[in-house]
mmCIF file of C-alpha atoms in Angstrom:
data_model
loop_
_atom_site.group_PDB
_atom_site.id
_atom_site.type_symbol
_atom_site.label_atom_id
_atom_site.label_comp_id
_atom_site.label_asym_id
_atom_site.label_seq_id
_atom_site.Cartn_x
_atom_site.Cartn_y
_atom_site.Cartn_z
ATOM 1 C CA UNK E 1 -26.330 11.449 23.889
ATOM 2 C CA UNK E 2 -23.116 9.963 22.288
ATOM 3 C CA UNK E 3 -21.488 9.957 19.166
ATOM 4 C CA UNK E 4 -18.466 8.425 17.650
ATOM 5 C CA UNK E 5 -16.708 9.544 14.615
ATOM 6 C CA UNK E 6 -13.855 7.089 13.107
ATOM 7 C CA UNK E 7 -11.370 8.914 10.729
ATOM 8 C CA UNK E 8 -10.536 6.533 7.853
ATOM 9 C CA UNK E 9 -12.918 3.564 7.261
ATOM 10 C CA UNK E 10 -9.453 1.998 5.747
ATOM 11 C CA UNK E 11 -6.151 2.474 6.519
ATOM 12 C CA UNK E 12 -3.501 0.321 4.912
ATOM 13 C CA UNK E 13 0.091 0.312 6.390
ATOM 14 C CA UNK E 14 3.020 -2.061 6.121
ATOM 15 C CA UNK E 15 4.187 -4.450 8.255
ATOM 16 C CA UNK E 16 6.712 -3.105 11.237
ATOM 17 C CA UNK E 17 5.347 0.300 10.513
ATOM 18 C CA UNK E 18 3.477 2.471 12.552
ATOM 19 C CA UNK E 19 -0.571 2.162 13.342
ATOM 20 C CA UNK E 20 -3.144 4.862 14.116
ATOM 21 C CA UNK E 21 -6.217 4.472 14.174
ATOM 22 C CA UNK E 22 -8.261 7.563 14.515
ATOM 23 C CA UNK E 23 -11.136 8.293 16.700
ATOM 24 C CA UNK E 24 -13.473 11.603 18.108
ATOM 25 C CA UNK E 25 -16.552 10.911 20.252
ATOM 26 C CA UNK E 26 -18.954 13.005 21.321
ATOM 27 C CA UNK E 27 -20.678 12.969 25.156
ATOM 28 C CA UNK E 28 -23.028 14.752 26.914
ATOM 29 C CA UNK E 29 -21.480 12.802 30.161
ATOM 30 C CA UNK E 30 -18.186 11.842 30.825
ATOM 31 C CA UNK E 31 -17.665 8.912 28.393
ATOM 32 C CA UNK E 32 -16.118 5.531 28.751
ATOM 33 C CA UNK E 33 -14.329 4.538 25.745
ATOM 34 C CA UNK E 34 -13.405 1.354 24.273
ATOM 35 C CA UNK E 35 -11.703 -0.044 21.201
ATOM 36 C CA UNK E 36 -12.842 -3.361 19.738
ATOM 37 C CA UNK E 37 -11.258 -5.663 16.945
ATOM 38 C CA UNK E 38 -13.434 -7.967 14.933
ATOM 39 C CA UNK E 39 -11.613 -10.622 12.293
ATOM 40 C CA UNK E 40 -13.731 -11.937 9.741
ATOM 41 C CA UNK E 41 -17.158 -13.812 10.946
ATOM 42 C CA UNK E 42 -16.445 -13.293 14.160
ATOM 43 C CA UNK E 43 -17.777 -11.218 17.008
ATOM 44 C CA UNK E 44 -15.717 -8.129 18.892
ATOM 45 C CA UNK E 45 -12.650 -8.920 20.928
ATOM 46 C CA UNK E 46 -12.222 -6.045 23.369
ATOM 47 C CA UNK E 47 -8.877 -4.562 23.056
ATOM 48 C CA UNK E 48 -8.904 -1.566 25.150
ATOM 49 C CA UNK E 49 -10.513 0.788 27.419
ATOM 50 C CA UNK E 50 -11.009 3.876 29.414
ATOM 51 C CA UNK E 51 -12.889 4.429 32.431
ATOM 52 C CA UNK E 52 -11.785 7.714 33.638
ATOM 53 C CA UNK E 53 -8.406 6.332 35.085
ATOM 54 C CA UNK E 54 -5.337 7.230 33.710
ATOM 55 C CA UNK E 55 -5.588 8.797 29.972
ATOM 56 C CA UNK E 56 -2.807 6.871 28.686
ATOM 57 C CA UNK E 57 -4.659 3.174 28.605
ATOM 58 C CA UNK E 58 -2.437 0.164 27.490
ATOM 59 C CA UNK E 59 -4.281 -2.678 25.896
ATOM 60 C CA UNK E 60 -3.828 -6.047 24.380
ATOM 61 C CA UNK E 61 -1.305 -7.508 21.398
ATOM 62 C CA UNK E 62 0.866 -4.089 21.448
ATOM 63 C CA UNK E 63 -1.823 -1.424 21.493
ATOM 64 C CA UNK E 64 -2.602 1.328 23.288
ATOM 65 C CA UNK E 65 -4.759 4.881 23.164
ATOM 66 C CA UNK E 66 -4.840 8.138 25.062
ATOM 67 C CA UNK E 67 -7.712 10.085 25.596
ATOM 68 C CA UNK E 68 -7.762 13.454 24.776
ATOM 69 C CA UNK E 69 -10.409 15.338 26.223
ATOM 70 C CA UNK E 70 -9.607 18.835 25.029
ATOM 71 C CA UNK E 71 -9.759 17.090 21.485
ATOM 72 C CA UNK E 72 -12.366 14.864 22.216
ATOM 73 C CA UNK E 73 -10.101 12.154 20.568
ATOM 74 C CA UNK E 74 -9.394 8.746 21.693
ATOM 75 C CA UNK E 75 -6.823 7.371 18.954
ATOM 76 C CA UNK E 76 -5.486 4.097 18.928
ATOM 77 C CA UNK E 77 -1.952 3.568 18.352
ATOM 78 C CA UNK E 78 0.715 0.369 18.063
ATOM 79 C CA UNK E 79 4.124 1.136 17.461
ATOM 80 C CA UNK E 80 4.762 -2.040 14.763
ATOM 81 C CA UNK E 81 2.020 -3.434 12.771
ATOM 82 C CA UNK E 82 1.821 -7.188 12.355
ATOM 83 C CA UNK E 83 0.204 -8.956 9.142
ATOM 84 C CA UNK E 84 -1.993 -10.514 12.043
ATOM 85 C CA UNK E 85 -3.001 -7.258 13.100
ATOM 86 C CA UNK E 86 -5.307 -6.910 9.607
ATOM 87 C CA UNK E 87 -9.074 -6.635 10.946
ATOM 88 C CA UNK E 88 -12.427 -4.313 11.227
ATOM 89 C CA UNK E 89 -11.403 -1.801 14.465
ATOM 90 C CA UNK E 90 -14.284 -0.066 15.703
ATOM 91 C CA UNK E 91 -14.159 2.416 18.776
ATOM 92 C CA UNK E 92 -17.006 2.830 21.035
ATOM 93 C CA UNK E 93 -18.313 5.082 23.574
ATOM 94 C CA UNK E 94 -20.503 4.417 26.563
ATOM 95 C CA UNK E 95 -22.325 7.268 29.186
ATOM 96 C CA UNK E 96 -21.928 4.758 31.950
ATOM 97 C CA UNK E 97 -24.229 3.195 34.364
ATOM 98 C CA UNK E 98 -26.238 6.009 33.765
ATOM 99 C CA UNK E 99 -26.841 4.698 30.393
ATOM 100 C CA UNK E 100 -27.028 0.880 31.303
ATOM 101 C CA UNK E 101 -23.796 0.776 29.897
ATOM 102 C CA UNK E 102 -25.024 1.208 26.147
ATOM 103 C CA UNK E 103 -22.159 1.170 23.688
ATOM 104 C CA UNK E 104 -22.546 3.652 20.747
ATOM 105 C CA UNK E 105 -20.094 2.416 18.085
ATOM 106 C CA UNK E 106 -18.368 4.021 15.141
ATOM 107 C CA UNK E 107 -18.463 2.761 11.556
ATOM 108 C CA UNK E 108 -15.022 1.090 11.804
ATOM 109 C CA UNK E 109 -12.059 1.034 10.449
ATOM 110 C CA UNK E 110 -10.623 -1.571 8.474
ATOM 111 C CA UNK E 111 -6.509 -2.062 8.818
ATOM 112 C CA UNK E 112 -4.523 -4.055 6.035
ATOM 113 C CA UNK E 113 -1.441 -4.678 6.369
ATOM 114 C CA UNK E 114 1.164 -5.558 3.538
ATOM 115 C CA UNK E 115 4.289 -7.400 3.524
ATOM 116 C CA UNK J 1 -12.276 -14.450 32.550
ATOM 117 C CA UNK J 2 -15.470 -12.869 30.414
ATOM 118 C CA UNK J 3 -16.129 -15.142 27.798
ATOM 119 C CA UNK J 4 -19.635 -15.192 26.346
ATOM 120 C CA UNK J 5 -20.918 -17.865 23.565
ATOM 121 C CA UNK J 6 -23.635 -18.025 21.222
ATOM 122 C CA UNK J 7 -25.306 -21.095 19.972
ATOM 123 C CA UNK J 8 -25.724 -21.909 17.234
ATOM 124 C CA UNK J 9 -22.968 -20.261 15.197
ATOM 125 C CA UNK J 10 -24.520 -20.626 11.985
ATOM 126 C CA UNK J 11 -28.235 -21.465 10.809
ATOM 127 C CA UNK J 12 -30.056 -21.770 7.526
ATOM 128 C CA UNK J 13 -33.735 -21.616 7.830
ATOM 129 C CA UNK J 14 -36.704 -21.501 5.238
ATOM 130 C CA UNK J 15 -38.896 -18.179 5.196
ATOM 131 C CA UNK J 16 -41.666 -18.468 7.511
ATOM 132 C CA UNK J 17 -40.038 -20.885 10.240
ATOM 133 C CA UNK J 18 -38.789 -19.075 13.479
ATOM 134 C CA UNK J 19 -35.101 -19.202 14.875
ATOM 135 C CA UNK J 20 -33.996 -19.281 18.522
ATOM 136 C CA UNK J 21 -30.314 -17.599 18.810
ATOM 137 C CA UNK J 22 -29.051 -18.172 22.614
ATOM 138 C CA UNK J 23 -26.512 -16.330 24.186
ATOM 139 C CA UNK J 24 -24.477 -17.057 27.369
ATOM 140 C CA UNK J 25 -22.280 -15.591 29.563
ATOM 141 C CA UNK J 26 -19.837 -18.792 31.026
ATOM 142 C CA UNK J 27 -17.470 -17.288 33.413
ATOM 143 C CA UNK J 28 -19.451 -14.485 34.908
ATOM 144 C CA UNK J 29 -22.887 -13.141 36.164
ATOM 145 C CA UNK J 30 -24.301 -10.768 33.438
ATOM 146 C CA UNK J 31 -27.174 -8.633 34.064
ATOM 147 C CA UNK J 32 -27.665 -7.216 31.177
ATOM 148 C CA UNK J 33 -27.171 -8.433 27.689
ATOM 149 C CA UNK J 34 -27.386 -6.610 24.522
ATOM 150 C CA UNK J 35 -28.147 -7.790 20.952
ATOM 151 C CA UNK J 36 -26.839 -6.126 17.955
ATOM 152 C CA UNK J 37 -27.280 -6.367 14.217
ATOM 153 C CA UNK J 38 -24.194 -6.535 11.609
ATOM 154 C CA UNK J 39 -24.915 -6.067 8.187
ATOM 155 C CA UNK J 40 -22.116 -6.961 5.542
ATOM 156 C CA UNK J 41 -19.213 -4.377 5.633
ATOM 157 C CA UNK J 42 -20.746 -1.961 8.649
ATOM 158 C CA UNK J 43 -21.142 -1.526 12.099
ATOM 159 C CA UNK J 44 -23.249 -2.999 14.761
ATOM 160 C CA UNK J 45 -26.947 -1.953 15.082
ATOM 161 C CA UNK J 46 -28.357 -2.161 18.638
ATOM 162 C CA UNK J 47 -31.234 -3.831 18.706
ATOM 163 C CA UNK J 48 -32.439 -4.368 21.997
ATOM 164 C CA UNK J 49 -31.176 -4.203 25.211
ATOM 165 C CA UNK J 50 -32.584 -7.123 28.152
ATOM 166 C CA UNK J 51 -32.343 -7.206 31.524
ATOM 167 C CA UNK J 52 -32.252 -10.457 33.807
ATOM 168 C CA UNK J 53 -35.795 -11.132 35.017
ATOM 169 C CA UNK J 54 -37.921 -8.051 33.140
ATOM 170 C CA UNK J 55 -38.833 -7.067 29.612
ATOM 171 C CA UNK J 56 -36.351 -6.278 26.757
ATOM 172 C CA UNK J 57 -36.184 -3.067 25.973
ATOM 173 C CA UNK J 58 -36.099 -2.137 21.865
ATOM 174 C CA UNK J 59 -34.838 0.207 19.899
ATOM 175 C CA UNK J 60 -36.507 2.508 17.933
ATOM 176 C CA UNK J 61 -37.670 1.046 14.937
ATOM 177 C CA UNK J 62 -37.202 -3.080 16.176
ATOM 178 C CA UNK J 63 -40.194 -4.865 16.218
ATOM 179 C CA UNK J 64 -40.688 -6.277 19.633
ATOM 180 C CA UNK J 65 -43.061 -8.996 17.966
ATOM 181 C CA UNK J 66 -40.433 -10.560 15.533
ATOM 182 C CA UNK J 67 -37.998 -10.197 18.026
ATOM 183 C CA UNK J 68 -38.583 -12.232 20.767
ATOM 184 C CA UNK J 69 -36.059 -11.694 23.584
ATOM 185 C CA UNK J 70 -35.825 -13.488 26.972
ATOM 186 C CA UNK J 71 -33.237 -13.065 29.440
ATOM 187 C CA UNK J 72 -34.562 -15.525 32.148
ATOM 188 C CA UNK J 73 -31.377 -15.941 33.822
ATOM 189 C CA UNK J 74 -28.054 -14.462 34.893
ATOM 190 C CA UNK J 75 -26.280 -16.482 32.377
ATOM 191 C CA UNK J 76 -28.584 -16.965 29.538
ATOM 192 C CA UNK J 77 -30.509 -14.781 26.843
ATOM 193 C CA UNK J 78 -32.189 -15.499 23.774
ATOM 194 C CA UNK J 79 -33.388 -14.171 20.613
ATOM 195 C CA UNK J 80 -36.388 -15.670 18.635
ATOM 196 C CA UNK J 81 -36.312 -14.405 15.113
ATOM 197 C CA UNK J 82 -40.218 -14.925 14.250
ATOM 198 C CA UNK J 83 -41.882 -16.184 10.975
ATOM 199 C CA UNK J 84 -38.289 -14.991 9.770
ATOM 200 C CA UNK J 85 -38.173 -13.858 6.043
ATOM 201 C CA UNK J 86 -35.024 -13.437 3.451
ATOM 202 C CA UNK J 87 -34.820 -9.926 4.728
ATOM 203 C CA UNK J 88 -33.526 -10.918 8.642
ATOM 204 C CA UNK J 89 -30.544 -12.148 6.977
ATOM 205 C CA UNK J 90 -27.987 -11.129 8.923
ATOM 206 C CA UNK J 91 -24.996 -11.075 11.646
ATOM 207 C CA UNK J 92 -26.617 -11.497 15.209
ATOM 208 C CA UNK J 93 -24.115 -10.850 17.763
ATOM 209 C CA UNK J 94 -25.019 -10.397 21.782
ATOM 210 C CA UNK J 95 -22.916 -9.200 24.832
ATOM 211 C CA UNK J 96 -23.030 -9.590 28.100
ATOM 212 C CA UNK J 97 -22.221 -6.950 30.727
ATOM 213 C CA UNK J 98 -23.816 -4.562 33.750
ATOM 214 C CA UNK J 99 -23.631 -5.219 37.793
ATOM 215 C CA UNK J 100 -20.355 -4.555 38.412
ATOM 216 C CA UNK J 101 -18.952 -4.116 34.777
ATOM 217 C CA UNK J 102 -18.662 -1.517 32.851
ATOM 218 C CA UNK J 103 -17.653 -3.562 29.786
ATOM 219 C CA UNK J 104 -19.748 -5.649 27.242
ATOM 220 C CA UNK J 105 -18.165 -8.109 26.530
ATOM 221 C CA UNK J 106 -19.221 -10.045 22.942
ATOM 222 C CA UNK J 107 -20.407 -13.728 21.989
ATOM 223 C CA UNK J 108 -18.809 -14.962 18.627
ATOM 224 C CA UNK J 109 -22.027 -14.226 16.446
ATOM 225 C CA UNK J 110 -24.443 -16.331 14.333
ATOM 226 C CA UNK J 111 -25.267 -16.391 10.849
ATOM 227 C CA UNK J 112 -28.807 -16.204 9.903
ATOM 228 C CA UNK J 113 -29.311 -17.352 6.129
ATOM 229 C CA UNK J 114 -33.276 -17.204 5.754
ATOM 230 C CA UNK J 115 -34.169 -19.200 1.877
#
């Protein structure tokens, strides 16, 4: 079974500054993980992911996350937020093929970002 | 590469008629697609999971019988909301992944306003 736990269900940060977006899963198998963004009325745009490759995963529009396993944690990180950047983040973690590839997701995070 | 569309993106419907949501995968071979729930300000709810050429598989508490899904072909799945009342109201968003991917990859969503 899988769990995901998103820190935070809003963060608010200012443009140019720093973005984290916090994430812990929980896996009875070793877990592919996945950030998505969603803007409003829209569907998920997959930003990143990890597939047991290296932990340090670089994704699109700036971001990036490492996964942690001793801390369970996948956080997702950009270095300068962009007013663009203001949507619903949610992180997601699959078993695998083992699992048909089921995505359990967490409650999401939504990022503003102010001028 | 990966892009998945849903059709139509936004309905209105009167309580009682049924609603067929389809959901295709344009640039790729999906053999499994998934169908999730989004209610206002929260995450996505799995409803069902279908495989090309055999039954959909539900969640627990989905009802199979308002639910109609059929995922007759690599590149095609549909939901049929049945005898749909005020209460389906919702986000219905699919994905499209499996063979070779580990990644679900997400249509744009529809709108279902039931009157």
């Amino acid at each position: 079974a899988q769990s995901v736990t998103q820190l935070g269900s809003h963060v608010s940060v200012s443009e140019g500054a720093l973005v984290l977006l916090r994430c812990n899963y929980s896996s009875s198998v070793p877990p592919y993980l996945f950030w998505y963004v969603q803007y409003p009325n829209q569907g998920l745009q997959l930003l990143l992911k990890y597939t047991s490759a290296a932990t340090l995963v670089k994704g699109i529009n700036g971001f990036e996350a490492e996964f942690k396993k001793s801390e369970t944690s996948f956080h997702l990180t950009k270095p300068s937020a962009h007013m663009s950047d203001a949507a619903e983040y949610f992180c997601a973690v699959s078993g695998g093929k083992g699992s048909n590839y089921k995505l359990t997701f967490g409650k999401g995070t939504l990022l503003t970002v102010n001028p | 590469g990966a892009v998945v569309s849903q059709h139509p993106s936004r309905v209105i419907c009167k309580s009682g008629t049924s609603v067929k949501i389809e959901c295709r995968s344009l640039d790729f071979q999906a053999t499994t697609m998934f169908w999730y729930r989004q209610f206002p300000k929260q995450s996505l709810m799995l409803m069902a999971t279908s495989n090309e050429g055999s039954k959909a598989t539900y969640e627990q508490g989905v009802e199979k019988d308002k639910f109609l899904i059929n995922h007759a072909s690599l590149t095609l799945s549909t939901l049929t909301v049945t005898s749909a009342h005020p209460e389906d109201s919702s986000f219905y968003i699919c994905s499209a992944g499996g063979g070779f991917s580990d990644t679900q990859y997400f249509g744009p969503g529809t709108r279902l306003t039931v009157l």
